[in-house]
mmCIF file of C-alpha atoms in Angstrom:
data_model
loop_
_atom_site.group_PDB
_atom_site.id
_atom_site.type_symbol
_atom_site.label_atom_id
_atom_site.label_comp_id
_atom_site.label_asym_id
_atom_site.label_seq_id
_atom_site.Cartn_x
_atom_site.Cartn_y
_atom_site.Cartn_z
ATOM 1 C CA MET N 19 7.975 -32.399 44.662
ATOM 2 C CA LEU N 20 8.166 -29.037 43.090
ATOM 3 C CA ILE N 21 5.169 -26.915 41.891
ATOM 4 C CA ALA N 22 6.642 -23.986 39.861
ATOM 5 C CA VAL N 23 4.383 -21.012 39.363
ATOM 6 C CA PHE N 24 5.784 -18.232 36.656
ATOM 7 C CA GLY N 25 3.005 -15.372 36.038
ATOM 8 C CA THR N 26 2.416 -11.845 35.584
ATOM 9 C CA PRO N 27 1.847 -9.503 38.839
ATOM 10 C CA SER N 28 -1.632 -9.635 39.032
ATOM 11 C CA PRO N 29 -4.573 -11.591 40.527
ATOM 12 C CA LEU N 30 -4.873 -14.526 38.423
ATOM 13 C CA THR N 31 -1.078 -15.874 39.205
ATOM 14 C CA TYR N 32 -1.506 -15.001 42.916
ATOM 15 C CA TRP N 33 -4.478 -16.987 43.125
ATOM 16 C CA LEU N 34 -2.918 -20.253 41.349
ATOM 17 C CA VAL N 35 -0.086 -19.548 43.620
ATOM 18 C CA ASN N 36 -2.589 -19.990 46.580
ATOM 19 C CA VAL N 37 -4.020 -23.194 44.903
ATOM 20 C CA ALA N 38 -0.382 -24.897 44.273
ATOM 21 C CA ARG N 39 0.305 -24.227 48.242
ATOM 22 C CA GLN N 40 -3.466 -25.537 49.423
ATOM 23 C CA MET N 41 -2.570 -28.633 46.925
ATOM 24 C CA ALA N 42 1.300 -29.055 48.315
ATOM 25 C CA GLU N 43 -0.201 -28.547 52.235
ATOM 26 C CA VAL N 44 -2.919 -31.213 51.938
ATOM 27 C CA VAL N 45 -0.887 -33.527 50.099
ATOM 28 C CA TYR N 46 2.118 -33.382 51.111
ATOM 29 C CA GLY N 47 1.626 -32.320 54.609
ATOM 30 C CA GLY N 48 3.374 -29.103 53.976
ATOM 31 C CA HIS N 49 5.428 -26.976 52.155
ATOM 32 C CA LEU N 50 8.212 -24.377 51.244
ATOM 33 C CA TYR N 51 7.318 -21.503 49.556
ATOM 34 C CA ILE N 52 9.798 -19.607 47.470
ATOM 35 C CA ALA N 53 9.355 -16.479 45.884
ATOM 36 C CA ALA N 54 12.278 -15.454 43.721
ATOM 37 C CA VAL N 55 13.916 -13.282 41.106
ATOM 38 C CA THR N 56 17.164 -14.259 40.625
ATOM 39 C CA LEU N 57 19.058 -17.896 40.855
ATOM 40 C CA GLU N 58 20.885 -16.981 44.267
ATOM 41 C CA ASP N 59 17.824 -16.208 46.028
ATOM 42 C CA MET N 60 16.137 -19.569 45.187
ATOM 43 C CA ARG N 61 19.008 -21.405 45.908
ATOM 44 C CA ALA N 62 19.664 -19.763 49.351
ATOM 45 C CA ALA N 63 15.650 -20.146 50.414
ATOM 46 C CA TRP N 64 16.461 -23.990 48.828
ATOM 47 C CA LYS N 65 18.519 -24.700 51.670
ATOM 48 C CA ASP N 66 15.907 -24.780 54.007
ATOM 49 C CA ARG N 67 13.606 -26.904 52.082
ATOM 50 C CA ASP N 68 14.646 -29.940 54.642
ATOM 51 C CA GLY N 69 12.695 -32.717 52.456
ATOM 52 C CA ARG N 70 9.468 -30.427 52.081
ATOM 53 C CA ALA N 71 7.230 -29.924 48.927
ATOM 54 C CA VAL N 72 8.180 -26.779 47.124
ATOM 55 C CA VAL N 73 5.678 -24.127 45.674
ATOM 56 C CA PHE N 74 7.881 -21.782 43.511
ATOM 57 C CA HIS N 75 6.805 -18.235 42.197
ATOM 58 C CA SER N 76 8.272 -15.410 39.959
ATOM 59 C CA ASP N 77 6.886 -12.470 38.190
ATOM 60 C CA ILE N 78 10.245 -11.588 36.893
ATOM 61 C CA PRO N 79 12.882 -14.409 36.330
ATOM 62 C CA GLN N 80 15.937 -13.227 35.583
ATOM 63 C CA THR N 81 17.286 -15.647 32.905
ATOM 64 C CA GLU N 82 19.493 -17.997 34.858
ATOM 65 C CA VAL N 83 16.199 -18.812 36.476
ATOM 66 C CA VAL N 84 14.181 -19.611 33.058
ATOM 67 C CA SER N 85 17.057 -21.479 31.833
ATOM 68 C CA LEU N 86 16.835 -23.908 35.114
ATOM 69 C CA PHE N 87 13.493 -24.198 34.753
ATOM 70 C CA LEU N 88 13.772 -24.974 30.756
ATOM 71 C CA GLN N 89 16.507 -26.940 31.021
ATOM 72 C CA SER N 90 15.804 -29.320 33.654
ATOM 73 C CA GLY N 91 11.959 -30.019 32.752
ATOM 74 C CA PRO N 92 9.829 -29.731 35.555
ATOM 75 C CA PRO N 93 5.965 -29.181 34.829
ATOM 76 C CA ILE N 94 5.414 -25.569 35.134
ATOM 77 C CA LEU N 95 2.400 -23.223 34.921
ATOM 78 C CA VAL N 96 2.358 -20.263 33.287
ATOM 79 C CA CYS N 97 -0.430 -17.594 34.002
ATOM 80 C CA ALA N 98 -1.032 -13.916 32.589
ATOM 81 C CA ASP N 99 -3.962 -11.700 32.735
ATOM 82 C CA ALA N 100 -4.622 -9.660 29.933
ATOM 83 C CA PRO N 101 -1.933 -7.130 29.632
ATOM 84 C CA ALA N 102 -3.907 -4.120 30.186
ATOM 85 C CA ASP N 103 -5.408 -5.221 33.318
ATOM 86 C CA ILE N 104 -2.017 -5.986 34.070
ATOM 87 C CA VAL N 105 -0.920 -2.362 33.805
ATOM 88 C CA ALA N 106 -3.404 -0.995 35.807
ATOM 89 C CA TYR N 107 -3.556 -3.948 38.830
ATOM 90 C CA VAL N 108 0.540 -3.002 38.970
ATOM 91 C CA ALA N 109 -0.362 0.503 39.440
ATOM 92 C CA ALA N 110 -3.202 0.227 42.168
ATOM 93 C CA ALA N 111 -0.629 -2.453 43.977
ATOM 94 C CA ARG N 112 2.577 -1.632 43.974
ATOM 95 C CA SER N 113 1.558 2.376 43.587
ATOM 96 C CA PHE N 114 3.939 2.722 40.624
ATOM 97 C CA GLY N 115 3.117 5.592 38.132
ATOM 98 C CA PHE N 116 1.626 5.087 34.867
ATOM 99 C CA LEU N 117 5.297 4.583 32.867
ATOM 100 C CA ASP N 118 6.538 2.446 35.325
ATOM 101 C CA SER N 119 3.758 0.237 35.317
ATOM 102 C CA LEU N 120 3.787 -0.043 31.651
ATOM 103 C CA ARG N 121 7.568 -1.079 31.729
ATOM 104 C CA PHE N 122 6.799 -3.416 34.584
ATOM 105 C CA THR N 123 4.082 -5.122 32.630
ATOM 106 C CA SER N 124 6.165 -5.586 29.583
ATOM 107 C CA GLN N 125 9.136 -7.110 31.208
ATOM 108 C CA SER N 126 7.134 -9.689 33.267
ATOM 109 C CA LEU N 127 5.264 -10.796 29.634
ATOM 110 C CA ALA N 128 8.727 -10.777 27.730
ATOM 111 C CA ILE N 129 10.088 -12.900 29.992
ATOM 112 C CA LEU N 130 6.954 -15.381 30.454
ATOM 113 C CA ALA N 131 6.638 -15.633 26.663
ATOM 114 C CA LYS N 132 9.729 -17.821 26.617
ATOM 115 C CA LEU N 133 8.528 -20.160 29.500
ATOM 116 C CA ARG N 134 5.431 -20.133 28.139
ATOM 117 C CA HIS N 135 6.224 -22.148 24.792
ATOM 118 C CA SER N 136 7.791 -24.944 27.007
ATOM 119 C CA PRO N 137 6.707 -28.198 26.200
ATOM 120 C CA ASN N 138 5.977 -28.912 30.170
ATOM 121 C CA ALA N 139 4.018 -25.748 30.496
ATOM 122 C CA ILE N 140 0.344 -25.117 30.930
ATOM 123 C CA TYR N 141 -0.913 -21.817 30.021
ATOM 124 C CA LEU N 142 -3.316 -20.259 31.621
ATOM 125 C CA ASN N 143 -4.614 -16.790 30.922
ATOM 126 C CA GLN N 144 -7.804 -14.706 31.735
ATOM 127 C CA THR N 145 -9.870 -17.226 30.407
ATOM 128 C CA LEU N 146 -9.770 -19.095 32.996
ATOM 129 C CA TYR N 147 -11.701 -16.272 35.134
ATOM 130 C CA LYS N 148 -15.405 -18.162 34.034
ATOM 131 C CA ASP N 149 -13.954 -21.533 34.789
ATOM 132 C CA TYR N 150 -15.481 -23.698 37.734
ATOM 133 C CA VAL N 151 -12.749 -23.775 40.449
ATOM 134 C CA THR N 152 -12.982 -27.321 41.100
ATOM 135 C CA ASP N 153 -11.831 -27.994 37.427
ATOM 136 C CA VAL N 154 -9.337 -25.436 37.892
ATOM 137 C CA ILE N 155 -7.845 -27.434 40.745
ATOM 138 C CA GLU N 156 -8.214 -30.922 38.385
ATOM 139 C CA ARG N 157 -6.557 -29.303 35.558
ATOM 140 C CA VAL N 158 -3.862 -27.990 37.492
ATOM 141 C CA ALA N 159 -3.295 -31.247 39.780
ATOM 142 C CA ARG N 160 -3.046 -33.670 36.658
ATOM 143 C CA HIS N 161 -0.452 -31.235 34.807
ATOM 144 C CA VAL N 162 2.071 -31.574 38.239
ATOM 145 C CA GLY N 163 1.322 -35.030 38.593
ATOM 146 C CA LEU N 164 -0.432 -34.718 41.832
ATOM 147 C CA THR N 165 -3.119 -37.466 42.787
ATOM 148 C CA PHE N 166 -5.443 -37.127 45.449
ATOM 149 C CA ALA N 167 -6.022 -39.886 47.822
ATOM 150 C CA GLY N 168 -9.035 -40.693 50.175
ATOM 151 C CA GLN N 169 -10.714 -36.726 51.104
ATOM 152 C CA ALA N 170 -7.886 -34.705 49.934
ATOM 153 C CA PHE N 171 -9.362 -32.965 46.671
ATOM 154 C CA GLU N 172 -12.162 -32.230 49.054
ATOM 155 C CA ASP N 173 -9.827 -30.925 51.472
ATOM 156 C CA ILE N 174 -8.280 -28.722 49.083
ATOM 157 C CA CYS N 175 -11.211 -27.281 47.582
ATOM 158 C CA SER N 176 -12.595 -26.415 51.334
ATOM 159 C CA ARG N 177 -9.190 -24.115 51.666
ATOM 160 C CA VAL N 178 -9.587 -22.603 48.413
ATOM 161 C CA ILE N 179 -13.187 -22.141 48.151
ATOM 162 C CA GLY N 180 -14.364 -21.681 52.063
ATOM 163 C CA ASP N 181 -17.537 -20.422 52.487
ATOM 164 C CA LEU N 182 -19.288 -20.238 48.706
ATOM 165 C CA ASP N 183 -20.919 -23.090 47.188
ATOM 166 C CA ARG N 184 -18.654 -25.446 45.816
ATOM 167 C CA GLY N 185 -20.682 -26.457 43.013
ATOM 168 C CA ASP N 186 -21.119 -22.808 41.613
ATOM 169 C CA ALA N 187 -17.387 -21.306 42.745
ATOM 170 C CA LYS N 188 -15.770 -19.921 39.584
ATOM 171 C CA VAL N 189 -12.582 -18.768 39.520
ATOM 172 C CA ILE N 190 -13.583 -14.299 39.285
ATOM 173 C CA ASP N 191 -16.005 -15.296 42.372
ATOM 174 C CA LEU N 192 -12.856 -15.929 44.596
ATOM 175 C CA ILE N 193 -10.492 -13.611 42.867
ATOM 176 C CA LEU N 194 -12.954 -10.726 43.260
ATOM 177 C CA ARG N 195 -13.403 -11.764 47.151
ATOM 178 C CA ASP N 196 -9.538 -12.588 48.008
ATOM 179 C CA PHE N 197 -7.846 -9.595 46.171
ATOM 180 C CA PRO N 198 -9.478 -6.360 47.183
ATOM 181 C CA LEU N 199 -7.739 -4.375 44.109
ATOM 182 C CA ALA N 200 -9.059 -6.798 41.576
ATOM 183 C CA ARG N 201 -11.941 -6.034 39.380
ATOM 184 C CA GLN N 202 -13.683 -7.670 36.066
ATOM 185 C CA PRO N 203 -11.416 -8.078 33.307
ATOM 186 C CA GLY N 204 -11.462 -5.191 31.134
ATOM 187 C CA ASP N 205 -12.918 -3.013 33.964
ATOM 188 C CA TYR N 206 -9.699 -1.822 34.726
ATOM 189 C CA ALA N 207 -9.572 0.296 31.795
ATOM 190 C CA SER N 208 -11.853 2.614 33.585
ATOM 191 C CA LYS N 209 -8.802 4.156 35.533
ATOM 192 C CA TYR N 210 -7.157 5.469 33.015
ATOM 193 C CA SER N 211 -7.737 8.268 30.896
ATOM 194 C CA ALA N 212 -8.592 8.118 27.128
ATOM 195 C CA GLU N 213 -4.834 8.824 26.307
ATOM 196 C CA GLU N 214 -3.751 6.697 28.613
ATOM 197 C CA GLN N 215 -5.623 4.232 27.521
ATOM 198 C CA SER N 216 -5.013 4.667 23.731
ATOM 199 C CA ILE N 217 -1.189 4.142 25.210
ATOM 200 C CA ILE N 218 -1.931 0.977 26.633
ATOM 201 C CA THR N 219 -3.837 -0.506 23.644
ATOM 202 C CA ASP N 220 -0.805 0.548 21.043
ATOM 203 C CA THR N 221 2.145 -0.406 23.028
ATOM 204 C CA ILE N 222 1.097 -3.204 25.636
ATOM 205 C CA HIS N 223 -1.959 -4.854 23.756
ATOM 206 C CA THR N 224 0.890 -6.900 21.615
ATOM 207 C CA TYR N 225 1.946 -8.582 24.652
ATOM 208 C CA GLY N 226 -1.210 -10.555 24.714
ATOM 209 C CA SER N 227 -0.309 -11.897 21.199
ATOM 210 C CA LEU N 228 3.275 -12.688 21.982
ATOM 211 C CA MET N 229 1.984 -15.167 24.766
ATOM 212 C CA GLU N 230 -0.635 -16.661 22.433
ATOM 213 C CA MET N 231 1.980 -17.419 19.226
ATOM 214 C CA ARG N 232 5.272 -17.727 17.623
ATOM 215 C CA GLN N 233 4.718 -15.742 14.394
ATOM 216 C CA PRO N 234 6.643 -12.218 13.779
ATOM 217 C CA THR N 235 5.038 -9.419 15.924
ATOM 218 C CA THR N 236 4.922 -5.942 15.824
ATOM 219 C CA ILE N 237 4.894 -3.929 19.039
ATOM 220 C CA LEU N 238 4.743 0.074 18.870
ATOM 221 C CA CYS N 239 6.638 2.021 21.178
ATOM 222 C CA ARG N 240 4.295 5.459 21.320
ATOM 223 C CA PRO N 241 6.121 8.494 21.602
ATOM 224 C CA GLU N 242 4.451 9.493 24.859
ATOM 225 C CA ILE N 243 6.623 6.644 26.816
ATOM 226 C CA VAL N 244 9.874 7.501 25.423
ATOM 227 C CA PRO N 245 11.823 9.840 27.826
ATOM 228 C CA ASP N 246 12.466 13.060 26.808
ATOM 229 C CA ARG N 247 16.002 13.755 27.842
ATOM 230 C CA ASP N 248 15.433 17.784 27.898
ATOM 231 C CA ASN N 249 12.641 17.777 29.938
ATOM 232 C CA PRO N 250 12.642 14.187 32.333
ATOM 233 C CA GLY N 251 9.150 15.032 34.043
ATOM 234 C CA ILE N 252 6.856 15.091 31.218
ATOM 235 C CA LEU N 253 5.445 13.037 28.690
ATOM 236 C CA LEU N 254 6.895 13.529 25.208
ATOM 237 C CA ASP N 255 4.168 15.489 23.431
ATOM 238 C CA GLY N 256 5.598 17.154 20.718
ATOM 239 C CA PRO N 257 8.653 18.777 18.827
ATOM 240 C CA ARG N 258 11.774 19.545 21.015
ATOM 241 C CA GLN N 259 14.198 22.090 20.463
ATOM 242 C CA MET N 260 17.631 21.042 19.234
ATOM 243 C CA LEU N 261 19.174 24.089 20.087
ATOM 244 C CA GLY N 262 22.190 23.598 22.598
ATOM 245 C CA PRO N 263 25.217 20.787 22.541
ATOM 246 C CA ALA N 264 25.571 17.603 21.293
ATOM 247 C CA ARG N 265 23.460 14.940 23.730
ATOM 248 C CA VAL N 266 20.762 12.997 23.692
ATOM 249 C CA MET N 267 17.194 14.107 22.646
ATOM 250 C CA PHE N 268 15.045 11.115 23.315
ATOM 251 C CA GLY N 269 15.586 7.829 24.721
ATOM 252 C CA GLY N 270 16.084 5.428 27.791
ATOM 253 C CA HIS N 271 14.293 2.293 29.316
ATOM 254 C CA MET N 272 10.995 2.100 27.925
ATOM 255 C CA ILE N 273 9.337 -1.386 27.511
ATOM 256 C CA HIS N 274 11.408 -5.089 27.312
ATOM 257 C CA LEU N 275 10.897 -7.459 24.155
ATOM 258 C CA PRO N 276 11.069 -11.079 24.425
ATOM 259 C CA VAL N 277 14.317 -13.004 23.594
ATOM 260 C CA GLY N 278 14.796 -12.956 19.950
ATOM 261 C CA SER N 279 15.667 -10.929 16.546
ATOM 262 C CA TRP N 280 14.228 -7.611 16.266
ATOM 263 C CA LYS N 281 13.940 -4.582 13.734
ATOM 264 C CA ALA N 282 13.446 -1.077 15.526
ATOM 265 C CA THR N 283 12.052 1.296 12.913
ATOM 266 C CA VAL N 284 12.093 5.045 13.687
ATOM 267 C CA VAL N 285 10.107 8.022 12.276
ATOM 268 C CA LEU N 286 11.414 11.606 12.749
ATOM 269 C CA GLU N 287 10.297 14.673 11.909
ATOM 270 C CA VAL N 288 12.871 17.347 11.701
ATOM 271 C CA SER N 289 12.369 21.245 10.722
ATOM 272 C CA GLU N 290 14.278 24.753 10.697
ATOM 273 C CA ASN N 291 17.780 22.363 10.714
ATOM 274 C CA PHE N 292 19.229 25.354 8.137
ATOM 275 C CA SER N 293 22.817 25.174 9.633
ATOM 276 C CA GLY N 294 22.802 21.077 9.326
ATOM 277 C CA ASN N 295 23.277 18.690 11.860
ATOM 278 C CA ARG N 296 23.515 14.956 12.205
ATOM 279 C CA LEU N 297 21.670 11.811 13.798
ATOM 280 C CA LEU N 298 23.237 9.605 16.098
ATOM 281 C CA SER N 299 20.770 6.722 16.966
ATOM 282 C CA GLN N 300 21.673 3.575 19.048
ATOM 283 C CA VAL N 301 19.674 0.583 20.538
ATOM 284 C CA TYR N 302 20.842 -0.896 24.064
ATOM 285 C CA SER N 303 19.781 -3.687 25.835
ATOM 286 C CA GLY N 304 20.187 -2.646 29.754
ATOM 287 C CA SER N 305 23.991 -1.293 29.431
ATOM 288 C CA ASP N 306 25.248 -3.106 26.371
ATOM 289 C CA LEU N 307 25.133 -1.618 23.105
ATOM 290 C CA LEU N 308 23.744 -3.733 20.362
ATOM 291 C CA GLU N 309 23.535 -1.387 16.945
ATOM 292 C CA GLN N 310 23.287 2.148 16.111
ATOM 293 C CA VAL N 311 23.113 4.370 12.644
ATOM 294 C CA SER N 312 24.311 7.832 11.770
ATOM 295 C CA ALA N 313 23.292 9.920 9.194
ATOM 296 C CA PRO N 314 22.892 13.668 8.327
ATOM 297 C CA PHE N 315 19.436 15.603 8.850
ATOM 298 C CA PRO N 316 17.815 17.108 6.121
ATOM 299 C CA VAL N 317 16.980 20.604 6.488
ATOM 300 C CA SER N 318 13.233 19.585 7.112
ATOM 301 C CA GLY N 319 10.977 16.488 6.326
ATOM 302 C CA VAL N 320 9.846 13.056 7.498
ATOM 303 C CA PHE N 321 12.370 10.355 7.511
ATOM 304 C CA GLN N 322 12.754 7.131 9.056
ATOM 305 C CA TYR N 323 15.670 4.603 9.607
ATOM 306 C CA ALA N 324 15.608 1.045 10.919
ATOM 307 C CA MET N 325 18.165 -0.980 13.284
ATOM 308 C CA GLU N 326 18.121 -4.818 13.829
ATOM 309 C CA PHE N 327 19.545 -6.299 16.745
ATOM 310 C CA VAL N 328 18.917 -9.719 19.066
ATOM 311 C CA VAL N 329 17.822 -9.419 22.346
ATOM 312 C CA GLN N 330 19.195 -12.368 24.316
ATOM 313 C CA ASP N 331 17.707 -11.314 27.992
ATOM 314 C CA SER N 332 14.394 -10.016 28.348
ATOM 315 C CA PHE N 333 15.229 -9.122 32.027
ATOM 316 C CA PHE N 334 16.718 -6.037 30.774
ATOM 317 C CA PRO N 335 14.958 -3.369 28.815
ATOM 318 C CA VAL N 336 15.355 -2.141 25.360
ATOM 319 C CA GLN N 337 16.326 1.707 24.740
ATOM 320 C CA VAL N 338 16.438 3.156 21.914
ATOM 321 C CA LEU N 339 18.669 6.482 21.889
ATOM 322 C CA VAL N 340 18.015 9.387 19.437
ATOM 323 C CA CYS N 341 20.658 12.100 19.405
ATOM 324 C CA ILE N 342 22.069 15.120 17.974
ATOM 325 C CA ALA N 343 25.820 14.348 16.976
ATOM 326 C CA GLU N 344 26.890 18.183 16.784
ATOM 327 C CA GLY N 345 25.738 21.023 18.845
ATOM 328 C CA ALA N 346 22.861 22.893 17.342
ATOM 329 C CA ILE N 347 21.931 26.707 16.856
ATOM 330 C CA GLU N 348 18.461 26.234 15.604
ATOM 331 C CA GLY N 349 16.046 23.567 14.469
ATOM 332 C CA LYS N 350 13.296 20.912 15.830
ATOM 333 C CA LEU N 351 12.907 17.381 16.299
ATOM 334 C CA LEU N 352 9.828 15.636 16.255
ATOM 335 C CA LEU N 353 9.541 11.722 17.570
ATOM 336 C CA ARG N 354 6.936 10.438 15.324
ATOM 337 C CA SER N 355 6.664 6.767 16.323
ATOM 338 C CA ILE N 356 9.312 3.822 17.104
ATOM 339 C CA ALA N 357 7.944 0.008 16.017
ATOM 340 C CA PHE N 358 9.834 -3.209 16.744
ATOM 341 C CA ASP N 359 9.409 -5.913 14.201
ATOM 342 C CA ARG N 360 10.243 -9.207 15.613
ATOM 343 C CA ILE N 361 12.229 -11.163 13.172
ATOM 344 C CA ALA N 362 12.347 -14.266 14.556
ATOM 345 C CA ALA N 363 11.728 -15.605 17.728
ATOM 346 C CA GLU N 364 14.568 -17.276 19.513
ATOM 347 C CA ALA N 365 18.219 -15.292 19.011
#
């Protein structure tokens, strides 16, 4: 027996993993718990199964793991908290900085978006918090094909709910009790400044829509989360001097995108480029070059360009690089925006 839980690195996932483990303990008298990112790690752990039921969990599975579960077709749980709440929980639980928390959240959601639409998946999101625990246990059991004999259901409820009243216990009650860093949905926002909340809303909020639907979606990549290659220790918060050698001005590991076809639209503003220069811009997925454009910069003004590309593996971050192709003796360059438009859901 296999119970697979794919979910965001947040309290709802961890609570559902515990529910799955308690089910396996009661129904099968024991289990092997596997938490893995790679197929190699999963296979290595599987060798210790010795006939036991398995509870598998991953929050950022590599493509090989995703493909295995999609092709073999076992029932899976796919769960996700609200994107903004995930960012704050990741920062608190893993001691990540703001930008790292954004990237990690986008990575998990981009990968899970593909699993979420599997016909063998049940999708559980933050709306589950208001549900009664007993109802959730029954719903999960039906999906994974577990049947309860004798006192099994009562024993599972006792293990999961503990000393709370079984008839009144809701998921939020247990999550707040069992996870000290957890908060009510939406309350995580108080952790961030107004500017950081705005960046989270613009950049990460749309990932919630990706988990709910397949139609084309636009993800805004705020300039503040784009690495400033001349000043890596600070957020990109204004125009930068072009003075110096040919180089990457902006860009690097930013966010992860779901598998599919995308268009990146970049808006730049240049000023004081009296001696002339050329733009070179590239899109990478991990270390793979997907697309590039080159064009002369104007002396001044706002302009935009687009690059279409295909993401085949959401495990790797998408990088948009903005470069000056020639050495400069003057000029300023401002990154106004990067927007990713989803053209098709599958590569």
